[in-house]
Amino acid sequence: MRVKRIILIIVLGLALLFYALPVYVMVVNGLKEATNVSMATMWVLPRQLTAGGFAEAWAMLAPNLRNSLIMVVPAALISSMIGAVNGYVFSKWRFRGSEILFALLLFGFFIPYQAILLPLVRFLQWIGLYGTLPGLVLTHVVYGISVTTLIFRNFYINMPNAIVEAATVDGAGLLQTFWRIMLPLSLPAFAVTLIFQFTNIWNDFLFGITVVPNPQAQPVTIALNNLSGSFSVDWNVVMSGAVVAALPTALVYIGLGRLFVRGLMSGAVKA
Amino acid sequence: MRRVLASNLRGSAWQRITRHKALLVLLPSLALTGIFVYGFIGSSFFFSLTNWRTLAVDLSLREPLWQTYAEMLAMPRFQADLRNTVVFSVLFIALAISMGLVLAILLDRQFAGRSFFRSAFLFPYALSFIVTGVLWRWIFNPETGINLFFDLLGINKALAALGIGPLAPGWTTDPNVVLSVNQAIAAVWPRGASFQIEWGIPVALIPVAIAATWQLSGFVMAMYLGGLGGIAQSVRDAARIDGASEFRMYRSVIVPMLTPITISTAIILLHVSLKIFDLVFAMSGVGPGFATDMPSIFVFEMMFKAARYNLGAAASIVMLLASCIVVIPYLVHTFRSRE
Amino acid sequence: MALDLRGMRNVTLILAGVLLLAACQDSGSSSEINQVEVFSWWTSGSEAAALESVFESFRSQYPDVNVINASIAGGGGSAARPVLQTRLVGGNPPDTWQTHPGAEVMGQYVTPGFALSLHDLYIEEGWYQVFPSSLLSMVTEKGQPFLVILNLHRSNTLWYNLPLLADHNIEIGESLSYEELFDIAESLSAAGVTPFCMGDAGIWATGIMFENALAGVIGPERYLGLWDGTVSFTDADVRTAIETYGRLLNYLNTDHAALSWDQAVDKLIGGGCVFYSMGDWVYGELAQAGKRDNVDFGWVAAPGTEDTYLLVSDGFTLAQGGPNAEAARNMLRVMGQRKVQEDFNLLKGSICARTDCDQSRFGPYLQWAMESYSTDMLIPTVVHGSAAPADFQQALNDALTDFVVRRNVDAFANTLKREARASGFGK
């Protein structure tokens, strides 16, 4: 048993090496001075630690971090909420043709976003949301509906129909049942969709850059990309910036990680 | 259970009301999807049939109508893109699923440090592809990257002692395509001899698949951990009583029970691999001789660098059809298994 | 389905915190009336500083106008251009945007009617006298100029690591031919030194080496002929140029495809390779690394281009239908001022488009480049969009990607010929 445990730790340790390798490169080079960062010395520890890269990255990214938060929280919440309602209808109130509608909805998960950029911009302009964070939120919500609906449908399908049945016998309507009975039981699935959506939306680049042209209003991924210019790059700032931009998602994982796995456990992802 | 519910709700008037209500609830989502997915795709499809190939919008239809598609399919670059999507998807999904499964099984027991390892493996999923692409480009640099460790660890000395040359892969700079099946195709289909590209595995795609695996295998692990947690202890106990070894138990009892999760995971990974853009763009670009080019990069460059809107739109429609080939059977399977 | 209360509390806390943060955000004043939006791809380091110097001059002259710096990074505007195109086609243009002279500004922005004539501004500011006519011809149609040119880079420069060559007893004179260069490359290779530097993770970098070879082998007049259809890509001298470029590829650092252009400069500085056929944005990298002209590095015109200035240049347009036309005109007015151009280019490591800038403020290399600018023949770059339309530029990039691996001269020449025809300028 003892031996087994040691072997386990060694194997996990080796895997950890693989996972830590890029993080090592990122952090070590983020801590160097601008002039000392180069590919030739990428593995070498900094001769003296400089937080200058981090300070600069923080100063340049902080406003955009806030933009990202303002955008990602409502976008993740709303798309999860809509997904929950949809998933509930598709699993517990199926009607003739509902499977087809579900398939049509799910298809949105797979479209290549490059294909719809131009019509998207024109449409957002038409409804007056182009260039604004609400416009970006709307975009992320719409393209998030498909996957959140899928997750919630798979989650609810594993819940006994008797719950809904009992409520309807008591005279509760479709939405009342959802609100009073289903929603309070849905926390694990919410953990899954929230984390999934948070990560995807946080790391999105394409929509952010096309929907919001004003740098003051752009999400952090765009600002991160802007740290490297066309003809000059300070790699230490870029590497530090990467760490800074990843912090919120990492915090969400630490906060919700246990719930995430619990949510997955409760069948949210089974086919 | 469902039958009971259904019989309770059988009254036809009631059913109609419910249907209306259900539709009403779904309406906002359906309307938004109708516009943002089908409307926009429809307009992209229309663009693909027009003469629009500069910044000046030209919506006159092209003669012959399908000329842009014919032109595109004849482009060696686009053929390479189709090959790369298939090869990358297979490599990446196989690697990520096996890696995630192994990690999940290793973590499927109580011990100190379990949650630390879980968080560490999940961490790459938190990072933006734009950044990890750059990191992996550095790591796979054949002169200053990971290859240095082959020297440090004495691997190359050992190889030299065996009379073999040093281990120094070119990684993303390697233009070779291995395991080419061109001749095999030509044998059964003579026209296949005129392919302009090698149908095989571009070596440069392997490091890209490794990088993508690094990023998403933690997510796969979390999916499997969820699945493993849902398997009752009694199942394991039964297997143990039967005298099965740990390995046997996982192989013949547990892993088969995880099949539904494997399918869901593969679908989610597939949606990543079919659309992958940022990571490849930052890591290797189109690659040597288009060895790591992807349809998404093709669409991006044709639309936004070359301003060839019709060609870019056509490529995006082909990407969409490619996802249909996989998604539709999945949906059919899902509904069948529910009946 | 038991609820994990502790987990629930965590979620609530996190969500509450995040919402609180969101609520603290002030709504910001979006209805600024007196403003001007300047769209560029200069986001970092010296480029951002140079752009900021322009804005400072503007603010001191027009203190009540708010400048919106809409810059998006990406080499040569690779990420900026999608946004710009989408905005233009979508009818939401920035007031002024960065672009290259020649085919790019004329074909993409002037012909579809996205940019306005600047003739009045040129008259008011006397610019017809201070910009050379050969440069103006690249931004003019029917007597109307459409661009204010801010800076110039010379793309046909061959850089080298001076001490490393000295170690091998090699001295470079005033000029260098390809035959001499290949002799040197052979002897360096024999001594175990990598002769040429390249960082073509972005394919355009190898494109610069190609266009330098093209202009050098066929000469500037025939080079210009390629873009008006009088010279074909399958002509014998063009094939020789392609072969020359192919020979150069034999001497590159093996990791060229994994390096960006600037990382190849690091390699040159570190002695990992000797020559780099690349535009003079390299100079900014060298200066930033504290390397001294004619001590740590040297330069010479790319072989065969001694009397040619292959220009990569940036300018700004005036948007048709831009929301702040008057402020945009004033921004362009400031960009054309001599002092502003001097300050900008000193920071960016390029030279003024105006011919009356004070040379003494610039270092030895830039003085050399200014000399070349005033005396040599100006020809447009194809890699950065000045010589040919965007669709051909993309086709060239794709053909180069293929050629670098397969080295098929026939296929390369035939593809370019076909694409030139499809693009509308080839015969």
mmCIF file of N, CA, C and O in Angstrom, chain A residues 19 22 39 42-43 82 85-86 93-96 99 104-107 109 111-112 115-116 118-119 142-143 157 161 165 199 203 224 235 242 246 249 253 264-265 269 271, chain B residues 2 4 8 18-19 25-26 29 33 36 38 40-41 43-44 52 103 120 125-127 131 136 138 141 144-145 214 217 222 226 264 271 275 299 316 319-320 324 331 335 338:
data_model
loop_
_atom_site.group_PDB
_atom_site.id
_atom_site.type_symbol
_atom_site.label_atom_id
_atom_site.label_comp_id
_atom_site.label_asym_id
_atom_site.label_seq_id
_atom_site.Cartn_x
_atom_site.Cartn_y
_atom_site.Cartn_z
ATOM 1 N N TYR A 19 2.506 19.859 -16.786
ATOM 2 C CA TYR A 19 1.539 20.945 -16.672
ATOM 3 C C TYR A 19 2.192 22.249 -16.218
ATOM 4 O O TYR A 19 1.713 23.327 -16.527
ATOM 5 N N PRO A 22 4.907 25.254 -19.068
ATOM 6 C CA PRO A 22 4.613 26.582 -19.631
ATOM 7 C C PRO A 22 4.413 27.642 -18.552
ATOM 8 O O PRO A 22 4.762 28.803 -18.757
ATOM 9 N N MET A 39 14.440 34.340 -26.096
ATOM 10 C CA MET A 39 14.236 32.905 -26.224
ATOM 11 C C MET A 39 15.467 32.120 -25.792
ATOM 12 O O MET A 39 15.358 31.060 -25.191
ATOM 13 N N MET A 42 15.360 31.458 -22.155
ATOM 14 C CA MET A 42 14.013 31.299 -21.626
ATOM 15 C C MET A 42 13.925 30.425 -20.384
ATOM 16 O O MET A 42 13.045 30.584 -19.559
ATOM 17 N N TRP A 43 14.861 29.482 -20.231
ATOM 18 C CA TRP A 43 14.786 28.567 -19.086
ATOM 19 C C TRP A 43 15.508 29.116 -17.864
ATOM 20 O O TRP A 43 15.351 28.600 -16.765
ATOM 21 N N ILE A 82 -31.053 31.316 -18.792
ATOM 22 C CA ILE A 82 -31.860 30.953 -19.967
ATOM 23 C C ILE A 82 -31.693 29.463 -20.272
ATOM 24 O O ILE A 82 -32.663 28.755 -20.564
ATOM 25 N N VAL A 85 -33.909 27.363 -17.966
ATOM 26 C CA VAL A 85 -35.320 27.329 -18.353
ATOM 27 C C VAL A 85 -35.497 26.430 -19.576
ATOM 28 O O VAL A 85 -36.366 25.552 -19.616
ATOM 29 N N ASN A 86 -34.648 26.655 -20.583
ATOM 30 C CA ASN A 86 -34.752 25.857 -21.803
ATOM 31 C C ASN A 86 -34.571 24.370 -21.515
ATOM 32 O O ASN A 86 -35.339 23.533 -21.995
ATOM 33 N N TRP A 93 -41.028 19.033 -20.342
ATOM 34 C CA TRP A 93 -42.273 19.441 -21.001
ATOM 35 C C TRP A 93 -42.151 19.200 -22.494
ATOM 36 O O TRP A 93 -42.456 20.064 -23.304
ATOM 37 N N ARG A 94 -41.705 18.012 -22.834
ATOM 38 C CA ARG A 94 -41.473 17.753 -24.241
ATOM 39 C C ARG A 94 -42.787 17.690 -24.996
ATOM 40 O O ARG A 94 -43.803 17.237 -24.477
ATOM 41 N N PHE A 95 -42.745 18.186 -26.199
ATOM 42 C CA PHE A 95 -43.939 18.157 -27.047
ATOM 43 C C PHE A 95 -43.491 17.745 -28.437
ATOM 44 O O PHE A 95 -42.284 17.615 -28.693
ATOM 45 N N ARG A 96 -44.461 17.530 -29.303
ATOM 46 C CA ARG A 96 -44.103 17.103 -30.644
ATOM 47 C C ARG A 96 -43.236 18.179 -31.301
ATOM 48 O O ARG A 96 -43.596 19.357 -31.318
ATOM 49 N N GLU A 99 -37.780 17.981 -29.921
ATOM 50 C CA GLU A 99 -36.434 17.445 -30.169
ATOM 51 C C GLU A 99 -35.770 18.176 -31.328
ATOM 52 O O GLU A 99 -34.594 18.482 -31.292
ATOM 53 N N LEU A 104 -31.922 22.222 -33.369
ATOM 54 C CA LEU A 104 -31.650 23.493 -34.047
ATOM 55 C C LEU A 104 -30.908 24.458 -33.128
ATOM 56 O O LEU A 104 -30.014 25.187 -33.540
ATOM 57 N N LEU A 105 -31.310 24.420 -31.866
ATOM 58 C CA LEU A 105 -30.674 25.295 -30.886
ATOM 59 C C LEU A 105 -29.227 24.871 -30.647
ATOM 60 O O LEU A 105 -28.312 25.694 -30.600
ATOM 61 N N LEU A 106 -29.027 23.580 -30.533
ATOM 62 C CA LEU A 106 -27.702 23.059 -30.196
ATOM 63 C C LEU A 106 -26.692 23.355 -31.295
ATOM 64 O O LEU A 106 -25.497 23.491 -31.048
ATOM 65 N N PHE A 107 -27.186 23.464 -32.489
ATOM 66 C CA PHE A 107 -26.306 23.667 -33.619
ATOM 67 C C PHE A 107 -25.455 24.933 -33.463
ATOM 68 O O PHE A 107 -24.335 25.005 -33.944
ATOM 69 N N PHE A 109 -23.795 25.871 -31.154
ATOM 70 C CA PHE A 109 -22.553 25.575 -30.438
ATOM 71 C C PHE A 109 -21.399 25.346 -31.416
ATOM 72 O O PHE A 109 -20.248 25.547 -31.086
ATOM 73 N N ILE A 111 -21.063 26.548 -34.726
ATOM 74 C CA ILE A 111 -20.767 27.407 -35.866
ATOM 75 C C ILE A 111 -19.433 28.118 -35.668
ATOM 76 O O ILE A 111 -19.090 28.527 -34.570
ATOM 77 N N PRO A 112 -18.654 28.209 -36.749
ATOM 78 C CA PRO A 112 -17.406 28.959 -36.678
ATOM 79 C C PRO A 112 -17.724 30.444 -36.614
ATOM 80 O O PRO A 112 -18.407 30.965 -37.488
ATOM 81 N N ALA A 115 -17.534 33.153 -39.345
ATOM 82 C CA ALA A 115 -18.526 33.183 -40.420
ATOM 83 C C ALA A 115 -19.609 34.215 -40.173
ATOM 84 O O ALA A 115 -20.273 34.649 -41.105
ATOM 85 N N ILE A 116 -19.804 34.606 -38.922
ATOM 86 C CA ILE A 116 -20.968 35.453 -38.657
ATOM 87 C C ILE A 116 -20.568 36.845 -38.175
ATOM 88 O O ILE A 116 -21.421 37.614 -37.764
ATOM 89 N N LEU A 118 -19.467 39.597 -39.696
ATOM 90 C CA LEU A 118 -19.944 40.766 -40.435
ATOM 91 C C LEU A 118 -21.436 41.021 -40.217
ATOM 92 O O LEU A 118 -21.820 42.128 -39.829
ATOM 93 N N PRO A 119 -22.296 39.994 -40.419
ATOM 94 C CA PRO A 119 -23.715 40.221 -40.124
ATOM 95 C C PRO A 119 -23.923 40.613 -38.660
ATOM 96 O O PRO A 119 -24.786 41.453 -38.377
ATOM 97 N N VAL A 142 -26.228 34.952 -26.390
ATOM 98 C CA VAL A 142 -26.880 34.225 -27.482
ATOM 99 C C VAL A 142 -26.074 32.991 -27.879
ATOM 100 O O VAL A 142 -26.612 31.894 -28.005
ATOM 101 N N TYR A 143 -24.758 33.175 -28.051
ATOM 102 C CA TYR A 143 -23.961 32.027 -28.487
ATOM 103 C C TYR A 143 -23.676 31.055 -27.348
ATOM 104 O O TYR A 143 -23.135 29.977 -27.575
ATOM 105 N N ILE A 157 -32.840 15.748 -17.065
ATOM 106 C CA ILE A 157 -33.379 14.487 -17.575
ATOM 107 C C ILE A 157 -33.114 13.366 -16.572
ATOM 108 O O ILE A 157 -33.858 12.392 -16.482
ATOM 109 N N ASN A 161 -39.220 12.467 -12.753
ATOM 110 C CA ASN A 161 -40.363 13.252 -13.204
ATOM 111 C C ASN A 161 -41.375 13.480 -12.086
ATOM 112 O O ASN A 161 -42.164 14.408 -12.147
ATOM 113 N N GLU A 165 -44.301 16.225 -11.547
ATOM 114 C CA GLU A 165 -45.649 15.669 -11.526
ATOM 115 C C GLU A 165 -46.397 16.115 -10.278
ATOM 116 O O GLU A 165 -47.519 16.634 -10.361
ATOM 117 N N THR A 199 -15.236 30.823 -18.185
ATOM 118 C CA THR A 199 -13.950 30.584 -18.848
ATOM 119 C C THR A 199 -14.014 30.966 -20.319
ATOM 120 O O THR A 199 -13.142 31.667 -20.827
ATOM 121 N N ASN A 203 -12.054 34.290 -21.853
ATOM 122 C CA ASN A 203 -10.935 34.104 -22.774
ATOM 123 C C ASN A 203 -11.266 34.422 -24.222
ATOM 124 O O ASN A 203 -10.429 34.270 -25.099
ATOM 125 N N LEU A 224 -4.501 42.463 -23.442
ATOM 126 C CA LEU A 224 -3.360 41.550 -23.312
ATOM 127 C C LEU A 224 -2.648 41.418 -24.650
ATOM 128 O O LEU A 224 -1.428 41.502 -24.748
ATOM 129 N N TRP A 235 8.640 41.239 -23.822
ATOM 130 C CA TRP A 235 8.114 39.916 -23.477
ATOM 131 C C TRP A 235 7.811 39.780 -21.994
ATOM 132 O O TRP A 235 6.901 39.069 -21.599
ATOM 133 N N ALA A 242 -0.109 37.899 -18.892
ATOM 134 C CA ALA A 242 -0.819 36.628 -18.997
ATOM 135 C C ALA A 242 -1.223 36.126 -17.621
ATOM 136 O O ALA A 242 -2.332 35.634 -17.419
ATOM 137 N N ALA A 246 -5.126 35.848 -16.099
ATOM 138 C CA ALA A 246 -5.653 34.520 -15.754
ATOM 139 C C ALA A 246 -6.138 34.451 -14.311
ATOM 140 O O ALA A 246 -6.831 33.511 -13.942
ATOM 141 N N THR A 249 -10.084 33.920 -13.493
ATOM 142 C CA THR A 249 -10.562 32.571 -13.796
ATOM 143 C C THR A 249 -10.004 31.580 -12.791
ATOM 144 O O THR A 249 -10.708 30.696 -12.319
ATOM 145 N N TYR A 253 -12.024 29.051 -10.182
ATOM 146 C CA TYR A 253 -11.808 27.611 -10.065
ATOM 147 C C TYR A 253 -11.593 27.194 -8.624
ATOM 148 O O TYR A 253 -12.111 26.184 -8.165
ATOM 149 N N LEU A 264 -20.647 18.084 -12.239
ATOM 150 C CA LEU A 264 -20.411 17.114 -13.296
ATOM 151 C C LEU A 264 -20.857 15.737 -12.826
ATOM 152 O O LEU A 264 -21.394 14.936 -13.571
ATOM 153 N N MET A 265 -20.625 15.488 -11.519
ATOM 154 C CA MET A 265 -20.953 14.201 -10.929
ATOM 155 C C MET A 265 -22.453 13.940 -11.011
ATOM 156 O O MET A 265 -22.901 12.832 -11.188
ATOM 157 N N VAL A 269 -23.406 16.254 -17.539
ATOM 158 C CA VAL A 269 -22.736 16.144 -18.827
ATOM 159 C C VAL A 269 -22.983 14.828 -19.527
ATOM 160 O O VAL A 269 -22.460 14.590 -20.598
ATOM 161 N N ALA A 271 -24.455 12.030 -21.775
ATOM 162 C CA ALA A 271 -25.168 12.148 -23.047
ATOM 163 C C ALA A 271 -26.612 11.656 -22.892
ATOM 164 O O ALA A 271 -26.898 10.852 -22.048
ATOM 165 N N ARG B 2 -41.781 8.454 -16.891
ATOM 166 C CA ARG B 2 -42.256 9.445 -17.846
ATOM 167 C C ARG B 2 -43.662 9.104 -18.315
ATOM 168 O O ARG B 2 -44.483 9.972 -18.527
ATOM 169 N N VAL B 4 -45.990 7.731 -16.698
ATOM 170 C CA VAL B 4 -46.978 8.148 -15.705
ATOM 171 C C VAL B 4 -47.294 9.618 -15.920
ATOM 172 O O VAL B 4 -48.453 10.030 -16.010
ATOM 173 N N ASN B 8 -50.809 11.425 -17.136
ATOM 174 C CA ASN B 8 -51.458 12.461 -16.350
ATOM 175 C C ASN B 8 -51.769 13.692 -17.185
ATOM 176 O O ASN B 8 -52.720 14.404 -16.925
ATOM 177 N N THR B 18 -50.162 23.522 -22.731
ATOM 178 C CA THR B 18 -48.787 23.315 -22.299
ATOM 179 C C THR B 18 -47.823 23.567 -23.437
ATOM 180 O O THR B 18 -46.796 24.207 -23.277
ATOM 181 N N ARG B 19 -48.203 23.066 -24.587
ATOM 182 C CA ARG B 19 -47.319 23.221 -25.728
ATOM 183 C C ARG B 19 -47.117 24.710 -26.018
ATOM 184 O O ARG B 19 -46.007 25.169 -26.258
ATOM 185 N N VAL B 25 -42.069 29.987 -23.639
ATOM 186 C CA VAL B 25 -40.864 30.079 -22.812
ATOM 187 C C VAL B 25 -39.617 29.979 -23.678
ATOM 188 O O VAL B 25 -38.626 30.666 -23.461
ATOM 189 N N LEU B 26 -39.700 29.116 -24.698
ATOM 190 C CA LEU B 26 -38.528 28.914 -25.553
ATOM 191 C C LEU B 26 -38.364 30.039 -26.573
ATOM 192 O O LEU B 26 -37.292 30.192 -27.158
ATOM 193 N N SER B 29 -35.209 32.396 -26.871
ATOM 194 C CA SER B 29 -34.010 31.672 -27.303
ATOM 195 C C SER B 29 -34.101 31.298 -28.766
ATOM 196 O O SER B 29 -33.128 31.431 -29.518
ATOM 197 N N THR B 33 -31.637 32.662 -31.589
ATOM 198 C CA THR B 33 -30.869 31.699 -32.375
ATOM 199 C C THR B 33 -31.203 31.834 -33.850
ATOM 200 O O THR B 33 -30.326 31.747 -34.712
ATOM 201 N N PHE B 36 -29.246 35.116 -34.832
ATOM 202 C CA PHE B 36 -27.790 35.121 -34.649
ATOM 203 C C PHE B 36 -27.109 33.902 -35.261
ATOM 204 O O PHE B 36 -25.932 33.960 -35.587
ATOM 205 N N TYR B 38 -28.957 31.235 -37.573
ATOM 206 C CA TYR B 38 -29.418 30.875 -38.923
ATOM 207 C C TYR B 38 -29.476 32.076 -39.865
ATOM 208 O O TYR B 38 -29.094 31.968 -41.027
ATOM 209 N N PHE B 40 -27.629 34.829 -39.716
ATOM 210 C CA PHE B 40 -26.265 35.247 -40.056
ATOM 211 C C PHE B 40 -25.583 34.239 -40.982
ATOM 212 O O PHE B 40 -24.871 34.609 -41.912
ATOM 213 N N ILE B 41 -25.830 32.958 -40.710
ATOM 214 C CA ILE B 41 -25.230 31.949 -41.580
ATOM 215 C C ILE B 41 -25.817 32.047 -42.982
ATOM 216 O O ILE B 41 -25.103 31.934 -43.980
ATOM 217 N N SER B 43 -26.834 34.716 -44.411
ATOM 218 C CA SER B 43 -26.221 35.824 -45.148
ATOM 219 C C SER B 43 -24.786 35.479 -45.544
ATOM 220 O O SER B 43 -24.347 35.842 -46.623
ATOM 221 N N SER B 44 -24.076 34.732 -44.692
ATOM 222 C CA SER B 44 -22.737 34.307 -45.089
ATOM 223 C C SER B 44 -22.799 33.396 -46.311
ATOM 224 O O SER B 44 -21.968 33.489 -47.212
ATOM 225 N N TRP B 52 -18.173 39.388 -54.275
ATOM 226 C CA TRP B 52 -17.585 40.299 -53.289
ATOM 227 C C TRP B 52 -16.151 39.881 -52.932
ATOM 228 O O TRP B 52 -15.945 39.020 -52.096
ATOM 229 N N LEU B 103 -5.522 10.739 -15.536
ATOM 230 C CA LEU B 103 -5.405 11.625 -14.372
ATOM 231 C C LEU B 103 -6.593 11.431 -13.424
ATOM 232 O O LEU B 103 -6.431 11.379 -12.209
ATOM 233 N N ALA B 120 -4.146 21.983 -9.955
ATOM 234 C CA ALA B 120 -2.989 22.228 -10.825
ATOM 235 C C ALA B 120 -3.274 21.755 -12.247
ATOM 236 O O ALA B 120 -2.919 22.425 -13.214
ATOM 237 N N TYR B 125 -6.680 25.369 -18.143
ATOM 238 C CA TYR B 125 -7.967 25.678 -18.748
ATOM 239 C C TYR B 125 -8.357 27.136 -18.491
ATOM 240 O O TYR B 125 -9.142 27.721 -19.234
ATOM 241 N N ALA B 126 -7.766 27.729 -17.450
ATOM 242 C CA ALA B 126 -8.103 29.111 -17.105
ATOM 243 C C ALA B 126 -7.385 30.119 -17.992
ATOM 244 O O ALA B 126 -7.734 31.280 -18.011
ATOM 245 N N LEU B 127 -6.349 29.672 -18.703
ATOM 246 C CA LEU B 127 -5.526 30.620 -19.447
ATOM 247 C C LEU B 127 -6.082 30.860 -20.847
ATOM 248 O O LEU B 127 -6.766 30.018 -21.417
ATOM 249 N N VAL B 131 -2.214 33.453 -25.155
ATOM 250 C CA VAL B 131 -0.978 33.442 -24.386
ATOM 251 C C VAL B 131 -0.313 32.071 -24.427
ATOM 252 O O VAL B 131 0.888 31.951 -24.644
ATOM 253 N N TRP B 136 3.961 27.995 -25.854
ATOM 254 C CA TRP B 136 4.322 26.735 -26.503
ATOM 255 C C TRP B 136 5.209 26.955 -27.715
ATOM 256 O O TRP B 136 6.025 26.101 -28.055
ATOM 257 N N TRP B 138 7.541 29.093 -27.780
ATOM 258 C CA TRP B 138 8.869 29.189 -27.173
ATOM 259 C C TRP B 138 9.375 27.802 -26.797
ATOM 260 O O TRP B 138 10.514 27.439 -27.058
ATOM 261 N N ASN B 141 10.541 25.648 -29.629
ATOM 262 C CA ASN B 141 11.611 26.143 -30.498
ATOM 263 C C ASN B 141 12.719 25.095 -30.539
ATOM 264 O O ASN B 141 13.251 24.709 -29.500
ATOM 265 N N THR B 144 16.229 26.478 -28.844
ATOM 266 C CA THR B 144 16.365 26.949 -27.467
ATOM 267 C C THR B 144 15.317 26.364 -26.536
ATOM 268 O O THR B 144 15.318 26.630 -25.351
ATOM 269 N N GLY B 145 14.407 25.566 -27.063
ATOM 270 C CA GLY B 145 13.295 25.099 -26.248
ATOM 271 C C GLY B 145 13.557 23.780 -25.559
ATOM 272 O O GLY B 145 14.652 23.516 -25.061
ATOM 273 N N TRP B 214 -2.610 19.892 -23.331
ATOM 274 C CA TRP B 214 -2.188 20.514 -22.076
ATOM 275 C C TRP B 214 -3.294 21.427 -21.556
ATOM 276 O O TRP B 214 -3.620 21.427 -20.376
ATOM 277 N N SER B 217 -6.926 18.966 -21.115
ATOM 278 C CA SER B 217 -7.033 17.659 -20.460
ATOM 279 C C SER B 217 -7.495 17.809 -19.012
ATOM 280 O O SER B 217 -8.115 16.898 -18.458
ATOM 281 N N ALA B 222 -11.762 16.677 -15.061
ATOM 282 C CA ALA B 222 -12.866 17.067 -14.183
ATOM 283 C C ALA B 222 -14.155 16.352 -14.592
ATOM 284 O O ALA B 222 -14.917 15.882 -13.736
ATOM 285 N N GLY B 226 -16.122 13.727 -12.188
ATOM 286 C CA GLY B 226 -17.555 13.796 -11.937
ATOM 287 C C GLY B 226 -18.203 12.440 -12.158
ATOM 288 O O GLY B 226 -18.974 11.950 -11.327
ATOM 289 N N SER B 264 -19.937 12.744 -24.400
ATOM 290 C CA SER B 264 -20.148 14.183 -24.189
ATOM 291 C C SER B 264 -18.843 14.949 -24.282
ATOM 292 O O SER B 264 -18.757 16.005 -24.907
ATOM 293 N N HIS B 271 -15.923 20.458 -30.614
ATOM 294 C CA HIS B 271 -16.299 21.837 -30.920
ATOM 295 C C HIS B 271 -15.090 22.753 -30.758
ATOM 296 O O HIS B 271 -14.951 23.747 -31.456
ATOM 297 N N LYS B 275 -13.062 24.432 -34.396
ATOM 298 C CA LYS B 275 -13.024 25.889 -34.486
ATOM 299 C C LYS B 275 -11.687 26.475 -34.056
ATOM 300 O O LYS B 275 -11.544 27.686 -34.025
ATOM 301 N N VAL B 299 -10.310 31.219 -43.152
ATOM 302 C CA VAL B 299 -11.446 32.141 -43.193
ATOM 303 C C VAL B 299 -11.009 33.528 -42.745
ATOM 304 O O VAL B 299 -11.277 34.536 -43.402
ATOM 305 N N SER B 316 -16.210 29.177 -44.534
ATOM 306 C CA SER B 316 -16.911 29.021 -43.263
ATOM 307 C C SER B 316 -18.132 28.119 -43.427
ATOM 308 O O SER B 316 -18.492 27.376 -42.510
ATOM 309 N N MET B 319 -16.806 24.651 -43.257
ATOM 310 C CA MET B 319 -16.537 24.309 -41.852
ATOM 311 C C MET B 319 -17.814 23.856 -41.157
ATOM 312 O O MET B 319 -17.829 22.913 -40.374
ATOM 313 N N LEU B 320 -18.875 24.577 -41.467
ATOM 314 C CA LEU B 320 -20.161 24.276 -40.844
ATOM 315 C C LEU B 320 -20.655 22.898 -41.268
ATOM 316 O O LEU B 320 -21.103 22.098 -40.440
ATOM 317 N N CYS B 324 -21.562 19.438 -39.178
ATOM 318 C CA CYS B 324 -22.813 18.681 -39.321
ATOM 319 C C CYS B 324 -22.546 17.185 -39.388
ATOM 320 O O CYS B 324 -23.270 16.382 -38.798
ATOM 321 N N LEU B 331 -26.639 13.848 -32.389
ATOM 322 C CA LEU B 331 -27.993 14.202 -31.973
ATOM 323 C C LEU B 331 -28.941 13.024 -32.171
ATOM 324 O O LEU B 331 -29.739 12.698 -31.292
ATOM 325 N N PHE B 335 -31.143 11.162 -29.187
ATOM 326 C CA PHE B 335 -32.591 11.014 -29.140
ATOM 327 C C PHE B 335 -33.000 9.549 -29.165
ATOM 328 O O PHE B 335 -33.894 9.138 -28.455
ATOM 329 N N ARG B 338 -32.855 7.908 -25.892
ATOM 330 C CA ARG B 338 -33.830 8.393 -24.921
ATOM 331 C C ARG B 338 -35.186 7.748 -25.123
ATOM 332 O O ARG B 338 -36.016 7.773 -24.239
#
